[in-house]
Structure formats: C-alpha cells, structure tokens
Amino acid sequence: MLRMGRASATAGVLRFVRAFALCVATACLLLAAGMPSPVAAQDPSKLSLQYYSKTCPNVEHVVRTEMECAVRADTRNAALMLRLHFHDCFVQGCDGSVLLDDTATMIGEKQAEQNVNSLKGFDLVDKIKEKLEAECPGTVSCADLLAIAARDAVVLVGGPYWDVPVGRLDSKKASLDLANSDIPTAQQGLLTLIAKFWEKGLDATDMVALVGSHTIGFARCENFRDRIYGDFEMTSKYNPSSEAYLSKLKEVCPRDGGDDNISAMDSHTSDVFDNAYFETLIKGEGLLNSDQAMWSSIAGYSTSDTVNKYWADPEAFFKQFSDSMVKMGNITNPAGGEVRKTCRFVNT
Ligand code: HEM
C-alpha cells in the first residue's frame, strides 16, 4: 500500500492542480479554433451610444465632415483610419495608445515591427482632434475619435454603417512590447492568427470578417515578398490567370530591394469596400500569406467555408463585419485613462 505524509499529500494535490490547470490552458488554446465563442476579456458595459449626447452632440458630424474631406482627397485615407483603429484595439484595448509619440522616457507603439514605416494617418487624426477640441474642448477621447472615423471610413468607400458605442478613455501609456507581440503578422499561419484574435475575445468568424478590411488599402513589398518568392509561393493551382498576376507582383516587388513598393490587397476593387477580396482568396490570389491562410484548414479546422460564404453573400459579410467591428471596438483598457488634449501626448 502506498503511504504518504500530510505534507507530501498536499504537495501531490498541488502538483495535480497545477498540471490540470496547465492542461486546461493548453487545451483552451488548441481548441480555440473549434469552440463556439470566446469570453470577452473586458467589460464594455460603460460604452454607450448616448455618451456624448449632452457634452458633445455634434461629435459624429465633426468626424464625418473631416473624413468626407479626407477620403474625397484620397481614398487611401479610409484604409489608414480603419487600420489605425485595429492596431489601437489590439494593444491594451481601444485606448488611443497607438497614437502616442515617443518621449524622452517612453518608446511608443509607432516603433513596433508592424507599425514602423507602415502605420499612417496620424496627421489626419490630429486634424480631426483639433476640430473636436474647438467644438467641445477636453471631451472626446482619441480612442473614440478612431472608432468613429474607422466606421465613417468604411461607409465612405461603400461599406456598411453601424452605430459606434462611445465612452472610451485614452491611456496614459503605450506598450511597445504588447504591440510587438499582439498585432498579427502577415507571416503567421491560421492557428496562430485564430489564437491572436481569440486572446482579444474575437472568434474565427470575427477574424475572417474583420480581415475582410483588406478589401481596401495596400501592402508593402516587404510584407508579401515571401508570398511571391518564398515557401508560400503563390501558384496557379487554383486559377490559371494567377500566373499573370504573379508576374505583375514580381515587377512591383523584386527579390532584392523595393521594400516600400505597394500593391493592393484586393487586386480588383481596392478603393471600394466590397466582398471581392474573398474572391481573390478563393482564386489563390491573396496578397499576404495571412490573407491566403483565411482560405485554408489546419488541425481539422477550416475558415474556408466562411470565406466562401462571404463571397457568395455580400450582405452576410457586411452584417458580420459591422457586428465584429463593434465587438473589436468594445475591447476597453481596464486601467482607465483620460481624455487627451492632443492625441500624440498624455495630458500634463
Ligand atoms: C490576420 C490579421 C491581419 C494581418 C496579419 C494583417 C496584416 C496587414 C499587413 C501586413 C498590411 C500591410 C502593411 C504594410 O505593408 O505597410 C495590412 C494592411 C491593412 N490592414 Fe491588416 N492585417 C490583419 C487584420 C486586419 C484587420 C482586422 C483590419 C481592420 C479591422 C485590417 C485593416 C487593414 C487595412 C485597412 C490595411 C491597408 C492599410 C493601407 O493601405 O495603408 N487588417 N494588414
């Protein structure tokens, strides 16, 4: 018979509990792809549609007017604002942290691998913020500005409208480390990407719909060189016309150099928010490895059906995209914050 003292029995129980917890955590990660819906990491209940109804009733009008002007001047501005909101929400929650400039004591998120030389639109944010400060000083957060501007951006290039709950606060600090670890990259595979969205309370359906944002905007050669020359080489497996597309991409993006040359992620209609991006994936013409990963399967889990659905049914895409944008916008920073006077610096 096995005999144990009380101390070693307790240690045994603790070991068991620890092992069990680790097992559950690992299983959660691995099963993330197959589970019905993740638990939201933060409580979004403080956001509301009426938040500024007394303090800044014109907030939506002010942002919309500036966005109209900017998108009329250059439709790329729509893509810039949409991506800024995404990169804001994935780091500490939607708290304007991405907008903070470096200071003598802090290196901000603008220096993160996925942001440096790539994330743009900060001048436009400054311009909108100036107008908001003139309309209602010290009232509207930069995080809310981004959430509203991202929605307007989508609408202005033909996408769906959704109501944007507001009341976010701006963080007092940025996190370069979290920006480097939490923002997905073009080189990551389907399971990693699912896990990264899962950590933010977004499931695989949210992910596919949100990545549908790549129906507008451009990527730099640096981010798709692997796709045209490397291990993930684009082939004519799915569609013979891909060969012509591939040669065009090789002209834009040589093996060496040309890192900042750009190509549209939706080669058909990069100025319009529509569902054509999903067709490019079905043809095997996703520009980024991560784009093409959306039309793939791994470990018995596949997101291809969702891609097929959004190509067949644009309304279903628009509906899910709107819902998922609200969900992403609800990721708040539990640390709270302030309403910054200028989006680039915390208040003094
Ligand atoms: C799997 C997740 C995602 C990955 C790996 C990813 C990666 C990228 C990369 C590498 C670029 C090109 C950047 C450059 O070359 O300068 C890009 C552009 C863009 N991304 Fe994503 N992205 C993802 C999801 C999202 C989401 C969820 C949104 C919005 C909700 C979004 C919006 C955009 C937009 C609008 C652009 C174009 C920006 C421009 O024209 O400058 N992306 N993304």
Tab-separated table of C-alpha atoms and ligand atoms in Angstrom:
chain	number	residue	atom	x	y	z
A	1	MET	CA	0.000	0.000	0.000
A	2	LEU	CA	1.264	3.499	-0.832
A	3	ARG	CA	1.620	5.672	2.266
A	4	MET	CA	2.083	9.469	2.232
A	5	GLY	CA	2.670	12.048	4.980
A	6	ARG	CA	0.265	15.059	5.105
A	7	ALA	CA	2.889	17.431	3.615
A	8	SER	CA	3.674	15.211	0.651
A	9	ALA	CA	-0.031	14.551	0.109
A	10	THR	CA	-0.631	18.314	-0.033
A	11	ALA	CA	2.296	18.761	-2.416
A	12	GLY	CA	0.866	15.980	-4.569
A	13	VAL	CA	-2.538	17.649	-4.699
A	14	LEU	CA	-0.902	20.974	-5.589
A	15	ARG	CA	1.105	19.317	-8.370
A	16	PHE	CA	-2.066	17.740	-9.686
A	17	VAL	CA	-3.965	21.046	-9.601
A	18	ARG	CA	-1.076	22.816	-11.368
A	19	ALA	CA	-0.823	20.119	-14.040
A	20	PHE	CA	-4.593	20.198	-14.503
A	21	ALA	CA	-4.599	23.998	-14.869
A	22	LEU	CA	-1.799	23.829	-17.454
A	23	CYS	CA	-3.680	21.124	-19.317
A	24	VAL	CA	-6.857	23.227	-19.379
A	25	ALA	CA	-4.925	26.303	-20.553
A	26	THR	CA	-3.226	24.354	-23.350
A	27	ALA	CA	-6.461	22.677	-24.370
A	28	CYS	CA	-8.153	26.077	-24.445
A	29	LEU	CA	-5.520	27.383	-26.835
A	30	LEU	CA	-5.590	24.353	-29.066
A	31	LEU	CA	-9.338	24.106	-29.070
A	32	ALA	CA	-9.807	27.838	-29.600
A	33	ALA	CA	-10.478	27.262	-33.269
A	34	GLY	CA	-13.325	24.871	-32.628
A	35	MET	CA	-15.103	26.474	-29.703
A	36	PRO	CA	-18.328	28.371	-30.214
A	37	SER	CA	-17.476	31.774	-28.732
A	38	PRO	CA	-14.698	33.188	-26.566
A	39	VAL	CA	-15.177	35.036	-23.305
A	40	ALA	CA	-14.660	38.774	-23.797
A	41	ALA	CA	-11.599	39.891	-21.870
A	42	GLN	CA	-13.026	43.204	-20.712
A	43	ASP	CA	-16.329	44.642	-19.706
A	44	PRO	CA	-17.581	47.004	-22.414
A	45	SER	CA	-20.711	47.949	-20.470
A	46	LYS	CA	-19.551	51.501	-19.859
A	47	LEU	CA	-19.714	52.326	-23.582
A	48	SER	CA	-22.984	53.746	-24.882
A	49	LEU	CA	-24.491	55.429	-27.913
A	50	GLN	CA	-25.582	58.426	-25.820
A	51	TYR	CA	-22.276	59.087	-24.073
A	52	TYR	CA	-21.699	62.479	-25.770
A	53	SER	CA	-25.348	63.385	-26.342
A	54	LYS	CA	-25.195	66.258	-23.815
A	55	THR	CA	-21.461	67.053	-23.735
A	56	CYS	CA	-20.700	66.953	-27.476
A	57	PRO	CA	-23.831	66.286	-29.520
A	58	ASN	CA	-22.071	67.146	-32.806
A	59	VAL	CA	-19.200	64.720	-32.390
A	60	GLU	CA	-20.328	62.406	-35.193
A	61	HIS	CA	-20.940	65.315	-37.545
A	62	VAL	CA	-17.488	66.797	-36.922
A	63	VAL	CA	-15.684	63.498	-37.538
A	64	ARG	CA	-17.799	62.710	-40.583
A	65	THR	CA	-17.134	66.109	-42.186
A	66	GLU	CA	-13.369	65.713	-41.819
A	67	MET	CA	-13.456	62.121	-43.028
A	68	GLU	CA	-15.503	63.086	-46.096
A	69	CYS	CA	-12.954	65.710	-46.973
A	70	ALA	CA	-10.005	63.361	-46.443
A	71	VAL	CA	-11.467	60.423	-48.375
A	72	ARG	CA	-12.542	62.680	-51.226
A	73	ALA	CA	-8.931	63.894	-51.446
A	74	ASP	CA	-7.535	60.337	-51.316
A	75	THR	CA	-9.483	57.101	-50.753
A	76	ARG	CA	-6.366	55.574	-49.136
A	77	ASN	CA	-7.206	57.693	-46.084
A	78	ALA	CA	-10.138	55.343	-45.435
A	79	ALA	CA	-7.766	52.366	-45.223
A	80	LEU	CA	-5.358	54.248	-42.960
A	81	MET	CA	-8.024	55.087	-40.378
A	82	LEU	CA	-9.509	51.597	-40.375
A	83	ARG	CA	-6.097	50.017	-39.749
A	84	LEU	CA	-5.234	52.554	-37.040
A	85	HIS	CA	-8.350	51.588	-35.072
A	86	PHE	CA	-7.454	47.876	-35.370
A	87	HIS	CA	-3.865	48.411	-34.209
A	88	ASP	CA	-5.159	50.548	-31.359
A	89	CYS	CA	-7.668	47.962	-30.115
A	90	PHE	CA	-5.255	45.006	-30.237
A	91	VAL	CA	-2.801	46.648	-27.828
A	92	GLN	CA	-4.138	47.272	-24.277
A	93	GLY	CA	-7.652	47.719	-25.735
A	94	CYS	CA	-9.037	50.641	-27.755
A	95	ASP	CA	-7.381	53.407	-25.755
A	96	GLY	CA	-5.570	55.617	-28.271
A	97	SER	CA	-2.224	54.168	-27.148
A	98	VAL	CA	-1.125	53.703	-30.769
A	99	LEU	CA	-1.292	57.468	-31.283
A	100	LEU	CA	1.262	58.379	-28.612
A	101	ASP	CA	4.550	59.787	-29.879
A	102	ASP	CA	7.877	58.717	-28.388
A	103	THR	CA	9.096	60.818	-25.487
A	104	ALA	CA	12.393	61.032	-23.598
A	105	THR	CA	11.126	58.290	-21.261
A	106	MET	CA	8.943	56.139	-23.499
A	107	ILE	CA	9.238	54.429	-26.863
A	108	GLY	CA	5.729	54.161	-28.221
A	109	GLU	CA	3.841	51.650	-30.341
A	110	LYS	CA	4.659	53.538	-33.540
A	111	GLN	CA	8.079	51.816	-33.386
A	112	ALA	CA	6.565	48.305	-33.271
A	113	GLU	CA	7.510	45.951	-36.093
A	114	GLN	CA	4.044	46.002	-37.648
A	115	ASN	CA	3.726	49.794	-37.338
A	116	VAL	CA	7.058	51.383	-38.148
A	117	ASN	CA	7.282	52.644	-41.757
A	118	SER	CA	3.782	51.319	-42.243
A	119	LEU	CA	1.087	52.763	-39.997
A	120	LYS	CA	-0.047	56.160	-41.228
A	121	GLY	CA	-2.867	58.671	-40.833
A	122	PHE	CA	-1.605	60.417	-37.685
A	123	ASP	CA	-1.847	63.886	-39.279
A	124	LEU	CA	-5.460	63.254	-40.174
A	125	VAL	CA	-6.157	62.206	-36.576
A	126	ASP	CA	-4.565	65.469	-35.391
A	127	LYS	CA	-6.767	67.448	-37.753
A	128	ILE	CA	-9.970	65.766	-36.575
A	129	LYS	CA	-8.929	66.158	-32.947
A	130	GLU	CA	-8.345	69.893	-33.456
A	131	LYS	CA	-11.883	70.278	-34.798
A	132	LEU	CA	-13.292	68.289	-31.886
A	133	GLU	CA	-11.365	70.371	-29.367
A	134	ALA	CA	-12.768	73.535	-30.988
A	135	GLU	CA	-16.294	72.101	-30.808
A	136	CYS	CA	-16.158	70.678	-27.268
A	137	PRO	CA	-12.806	71.048	-25.515
A	138	GLY	CA	-11.451	68.187	-23.418
A	139	THR	CA	-14.459	65.977	-24.070
A	140	VAL	CA	-13.991	63.427	-26.845
A	141	SER	CA	-11.261	60.814	-26.416
A	142	CYS	CA	-8.804	59.970	-29.184
A	143	ALA	CA	-9.859	56.321	-28.879
A	144	ASP	CA	-13.476	57.270	-29.641
A	145	LEU	CA	-12.303	59.509	-32.483
A	146	LEU	CA	-10.594	56.484	-34.079
A	147	ALA	CA	-13.633	54.221	-33.602
A	148	ILE	CA	-15.984	56.741	-35.257
A	149	ALA	CA	-13.502	57.630	-38.017
A	150	ALA	CA	-12.985	53.927	-38.838
A	151	ARG	CA	-16.735	53.444	-39.245
A	152	ASP	CA	-17.027	56.572	-41.410
A	153	ALA	CA	-14.048	55.393	-43.471
A	154	VAL	CA	-15.832	52.130	-44.282
A	155	VAL	CA	-19.124	53.851	-45.140
A	156	LEU	CA	-17.426	56.448	-47.350
A	157	VAL	CA	-15.913	53.778	-49.602
A	158	GLY	CA	-19.125	51.791	-49.966
A	159	GLY	CA	-19.171	49.588	-46.865
A	160	PRO	CA	-21.806	49.065	-44.170
A	161	TYR	CA	-22.882	51.529	-41.454
A	162	TRP	CA	-23.048	50.609	-37.779
A	163	ASP	CA	-23.697	52.582	-34.604
A	164	VAL	CA	-20.486	53.146	-32.662
A	165	PRO	CA	-20.805	52.883	-28.871
A	166	VAL	CA	-18.561	55.538	-27.265
A	167	GLY	CA	-17.098	56.499	-23.895
A	168	ARG	CA	-13.567	55.060	-24.207
A	169	LEU	CA	-10.753	56.744	-22.323
A	170	ASP	CA	-7.247	57.410	-23.613
A	171	SER	CA	-4.445	55.513	-21.943
A	172	LYS	CA	-1.647	57.286	-20.145
A	173	LYS	CA	0.930	54.918	-21.574
A	174	ALA	CA	1.708	52.868	-24.642
A	175	SER	CA	3.200	49.383	-24.822
A	176	LEU	CA	5.807	48.667	-27.456
A	177	ASP	CA	6.176	45.101	-26.124
A	178	LEU	CA	2.468	44.325	-26.444
A	179	ALA	CA	2.353	45.930	-29.875
A	180	ASN	CA	5.179	43.622	-30.968
A	181	SER	CA	3.551	40.538	-29.501
A	182	ASP	CA	-0.183	41.046	-30.032
A	183	ILE	CA	-0.584	42.534	-33.506
A	184	PRO	CA	-0.862	39.693	-36.046
A	185	THR	CA	1.703	39.494	-38.824
A	186	ALA	CA	1.493	38.534	-42.484
A	187	GLN	CA	3.806	35.565	-41.893
A	188	GLN	CA	1.655	33.860	-39.265
A	189	GLY	CA	-0.389	30.746	-40.004
A	190	LEU	CA	-4.074	30.117	-39.445
A	191	LEU	CA	-3.849	28.641	-35.918
A	192	THR	CA	-1.632	31.439	-34.606
A	193	LEU	CA	-3.916	34.036	-36.149
A	194	ILE	CA	-7.009	32.406	-34.630
A	195	ALA	CA	-5.270	32.338	-31.244
A	196	LYS	CA	-4.314	36.024	-31.503
A	197	PHE	CA	-7.900	37.057	-32.187
A	198	TRP	CA	-9.170	34.651	-29.540
A	199	GLU	CA	-6.996	36.351	-26.913
A	200	LYS	CA	-8.884	39.561	-27.702
A	201	GLY	CA	-12.300	37.935	-27.316
A	202	LEU	CA	-12.828	37.542	-31.070
A	203	ASP	CA	-13.610	34.185	-32.660
A	204	ALA	CA	-12.613	32.797	-36.059
A	205	THR	CA	-15.752	34.181	-37.721
A	206	ASP	CA	-14.979	37.656	-36.370
A	207	MET	CA	-11.436	37.248	-37.652
A	208	VAL	CA	-12.385	36.336	-41.220
A	209	ALA	CA	-14.947	39.149	-41.369
A	210	LEU	CA	-12.515	41.721	-39.923
A	211	VAL	CA	-9.672	40.682	-42.223
A	212	GLY	CA	-12.199	41.460	-44.969
A	213	SER	CA	-10.947	45.028	-44.296
A	214	HIS	CA	-8.209	44.139	-46.769
A	215	THR	CA	-10.809	44.782	-49.455
A	216	ILE	CA	-9.335	48.288	-49.275
A	217	GLY	CA	-5.785	49.533	-48.985
A	218	PHE	CA	-2.286	48.432	-49.844
A	219	ALA	CA	0.597	46.368	-48.533
A	220	ARG	CA	4.303	46.966	-48.974
A	221	CYS	CA	6.521	44.552	-50.873
A	222	GLU	CA	8.365	43.725	-47.635
A	223	ASN	CA	5.167	42.094	-46.398
A	224	PHE	CA	4.438	39.961	-49.458
A	225	ARG	CA	7.881	39.061	-50.817
A	226	ASP	CA	7.702	35.638	-49.090
A	227	ARG	CA	4.410	35.039	-50.762
A	228	ILE	CA	5.758	35.559	-54.272
A	229	TYR	CA	9.231	34.015	-53.938
A	230	GLY	CA	9.346	32.103	-50.654
A	231	ASP	CA	7.997	28.944	-49.075
A	232	PHE	CA	4.424	30.039	-49.534
A	233	GLU	CA	4.855	30.800	-53.204
A	234	MET	CA	1.665	31.753	-54.973
A	235	THR	CA	0.934	29.189	-57.677
A	236	SER	CA	-1.565	28.760	-60.439
A	237	LYS	CA	-3.013	25.768	-58.560
A	238	TYR	CA	-6.416	27.385	-58.161
A	239	ASN	CA	-6.618	29.587	-61.173
A	240	PRO	CA	-4.516	29.728	-64.345
A	241	SER	CA	-4.778	33.531	-64.557
A	242	SER	CA	-2.776	33.728	-61.330
A	243	GLU	CA	0.437	33.387	-63.355
A	244	ALA	CA	-0.147	36.807	-64.933
A	245	TYR	CA	-0.956	38.262	-61.525
A	246	LEU	CA	2.182	36.723	-60.090
A	247	SER	CA	4.394	38.249	-62.803
A	248	LYS	CA	2.820	41.643	-62.155
A	249	LEU	CA	3.582	41.335	-58.457
A	250	LYS	CA	7.180	40.361	-59.213
A	251	GLU	CA	7.586	43.567	-61.189
A	252	VAL	CA	6.350	45.597	-58.226
A	253	CYS	CA	8.325	43.603	-55.707
A	254	PRO	CA	11.765	42.412	-56.833
A	255	ARG	CA	13.680	39.749	-54.895
A	256	ASP	CA	16.024	42.418	-53.556
A	257	GLY	CA	15.013	45.982	-52.735
A	258	GLY	CA	11.796	47.836	-53.351
A	259	ASP	CA	10.596	47.097	-49.810
A	260	ASP	CA	8.240	50.062	-49.798
A	261	ASN	CA	6.686	49.447	-53.226
A	262	ILE	CA	2.999	48.793	-52.764
A	263	SER	CA	0.303	46.559	-54.184
A	264	ALA	CA	-3.432	46.461	-53.479
A	265	MET	CA	-4.621	43.599	-51.276
A	266	ASP	CA	-7.829	43.381	-53.294
A	267	SER	CA	-6.458	43.441	-56.828
A	268	HIS	CA	-9.946	44.025	-58.313
A	269	THR	CA	-11.504	46.897	-56.353
A	270	SER	CA	-9.029	48.245	-53.801
A	271	ASP	CA	-10.859	51.586	-53.484
A	272	VAL	CA	-14.229	50.054	-52.699
A	273	PHE	CA	-15.344	48.264	-49.566
A	274	ASP	CA	-16.982	45.187	-51.088
A	275	ASN	CA	-16.653	41.401	-50.881
A	276	ALA	CA	-14.332	40.992	-53.891
A	277	TYR	CA	-11.372	40.367	-51.544
A	278	PHE	CA	-12.859	36.979	-50.691
A	279	GLU	CA	-12.886	36.010	-54.361
A	280	THR	CA	-9.154	36.717	-54.576
A	281	LEU	CA	-8.626	34.220	-51.740
A	282	ILE	CA	-10.709	31.542	-53.458
A	283	LYS	CA	-8.591	32.050	-56.596
A	284	GLY	CA	-5.422	31.619	-54.531
A	285	GLU	CA	-4.520	35.265	-55.112
A	286	GLY	CA	-4.418	36.519	-51.523
A	287	LEU	CA	-1.564	39.037	-51.421
A	288	LEU	CA	-0.327	38.277	-47.909
A	289	ASN	CA	0.361	34.792	-46.559
A	290	SER	CA	-2.080	35.655	-43.760
A	291	ASP	CA	-4.753	36.576	-46.321
A	292	GLN	CA	-4.426	33.251	-48.107
A	293	ALA	CA	-4.409	31.468	-44.734
A	294	MET	CA	-8.048	32.517	-44.343
A	295	TRP	CA	-8.886	30.095	-47.167
A	296	SER	CA	-7.238	27.099	-45.632
A	297	SER	CA	-7.628	24.454	-42.986
A	298	ILE	CA	-5.423	23.059	-40.275
A	299	ALA	CA	-5.823	20.585	-37.418
A	300	GLY	CA	-9.304	19.710	-38.616
A	301	TYR	CA	-10.439	23.308	-38.504
A	302	SER	CA	-11.160	25.413	-41.553
A	303	THR	CA	-12.118	29.011	-42.224
A	304	SER	CA	-12.630	28.350	-45.948
A	305	ASP	CA	-16.396	27.946	-45.548
A	306	THR	CA	-16.640	31.411	-44.036
A	307	VAL	CA	-14.639	32.866	-46.941
A	308	ASN	CA	-16.889	31.058	-49.446
A	309	LYS	CA	-19.959	32.369	-47.639
A	310	TYR	CA	-18.825	35.995	-47.683
A	311	TRP	CA	-18.008	35.772	-51.393
A	312	ALA	CA	-21.422	34.268	-52.147
A	313	ASP	CA	-23.374	36.572	-49.830
A	314	PRO	CA	-22.150	40.190	-49.525
A	315	GLU	CA	-24.938	41.070	-47.092
A	316	ALA	CA	-23.828	38.346	-44.706
A	317	PHE	CA	-20.293	39.785	-44.881
A	318	PHE	CA	-21.474	43.342	-44.216
A	319	LYS	CA	-23.638	42.241	-41.279
A	320	GLN	CA	-20.869	40.186	-39.662
A	321	PHE	CA	-18.264	42.877	-40.356
A	322	SER	CA	-20.392	45.515	-38.581
A	323	ASP	CA	-21.026	43.241	-35.590
A	324	SER	CA	-17.371	42.277	-35.349
A	325	MET	CA	-16.219	45.909	-35.563
A	326	VAL	CA	-18.466	46.736	-32.593
A	327	LYS	CA	-17.064	43.707	-30.763
A	328	MET	CA	-13.474	44.740	-31.506
A	329	GLY	CA	-14.274	48.340	-30.537
A	330	ASN	CA	-15.593	47.074	-27.193
A	331	ILE	CA	-12.151	45.910	-26.095
A	332	THR	CA	-11.572	48.502	-23.412
A	333	ASN	CA	-8.468	49.136	-21.344
A	334	PRO	CA	-9.316	48.176	-17.739
A	335	ALA	CA	-6.639	50.587	-16.492
A	336	GLY	CA	-8.881	53.518	-17.494
A	337	GLY	CA	-7.322	56.823	-18.506
A	338	GLU	CA	-8.149	60.366	-19.526
A	339	VAL	CA	-9.384	62.459	-22.445
A	340	ARG	CA	-6.176	63.666	-24.089
A	341	LYS	CA	-5.969	67.252	-25.305
A	342	THR	CA	-3.734	66.166	-28.139
A	343	CYS	CA	-3.681	62.589	-29.343
A	344	ARG	CA	0.133	62.403	-29.521
A	345	PHE	CA	0.842	63.086	-25.838
A	346	VAL	CA	-0.697	62.378	-22.451
A	347	ASN	CA	-2.026	65.422	-20.615
A	348	THR	CA	0.428	67.235	-18.378
B	1	HEM	C1	-4.870	38.311	-39.722
B	1	HEM	C2	-4.857	39.547	-39.277
B	1	HEM	C3	-4.180	40.646	-40.021
B	1	HEM	C4	-2.920	40.703	-40.522
B	1	HEM	C5	-1.835	39.650	-40.439
B	1	HEM	C6	-2.776	41.988	-41.176
B	1	HEM	C7	-1.630	42.423	-41.797
B	1	HEM	C8	-1.556	43.553	-42.573
B	1	HEM	C9	-0.404	43.974	-43.310
B	1	HEM	C10	0.961	43.256	-43.313
B	1	HEM	C11	-0.729	45.092	-44.005
B	1	HEM	C12	0.174	45.886	-44.953
B	1	HEM	C13	1.018	46.861	-44.172
B	1	HEM	C14	2.168	47.421	-44.985
B	1	HEM	O1	2.686	46.713	-45.841
B	1	HEM	O2	2.548	48.588	-44.756
B	1	HEM	C15	-2.096	45.395	-43.693
B	1	HEM	C16	-2.795	46.461	-44.215
B	1	HEM	C17	-4.073	46.786	-43.829
B	1	HEM	N1	-4.811	46.190	-42.830
B	1	HEM	FE1	-4.406	44.414	-41.981
B	1	HEM	N2	-3.950	42.671	-41.067
B	1	HEM	C18	-4.827	41.895	-40.353
B	1	HEM	C19	-6.102	42.243	-39.977
B	1	HEM	C20	-6.664	43.474	-40.182
B	1	HEM	C21	-7.872	43.951	-39.572
B	1	HEM	C22	-8.659	43.166	-38.528
B	1	HEM	C23	-8.116	45.205	-40.055
B	1	HEM	C24	-9.218	46.173	-39.717
B	1	HEM	C25	-10.224	45.921	-38.910
B	1	HEM	C26	-7.060	45.483	-41.008
B	1	HEM	C27	-7.001	46.610	-41.794
B	1	HEM	C28	-6.001	46.849	-42.726
B	1	HEM	C29	-6.058	47.895	-43.721
B	1	HEM	C30	-7.236	48.817	-43.987
B	1	HEM	C31	-4.844	47.868	-44.398
B	1	HEM	C32	-4.394	48.802	-45.537
B	1	HEM	C33	-3.627	49.962	-44.964
B	1	HEM	C34	-3.001	50.867	-46.009
B	1	HEM	O3	-3.478	50.965	-47.142
B	1	HEM	O4	-2.004	51.522	-45.657
B	1	HEM	N3	-6.198	44.436	-41.041
B	1	HEM	N4	-2.558	44.464	-42.812
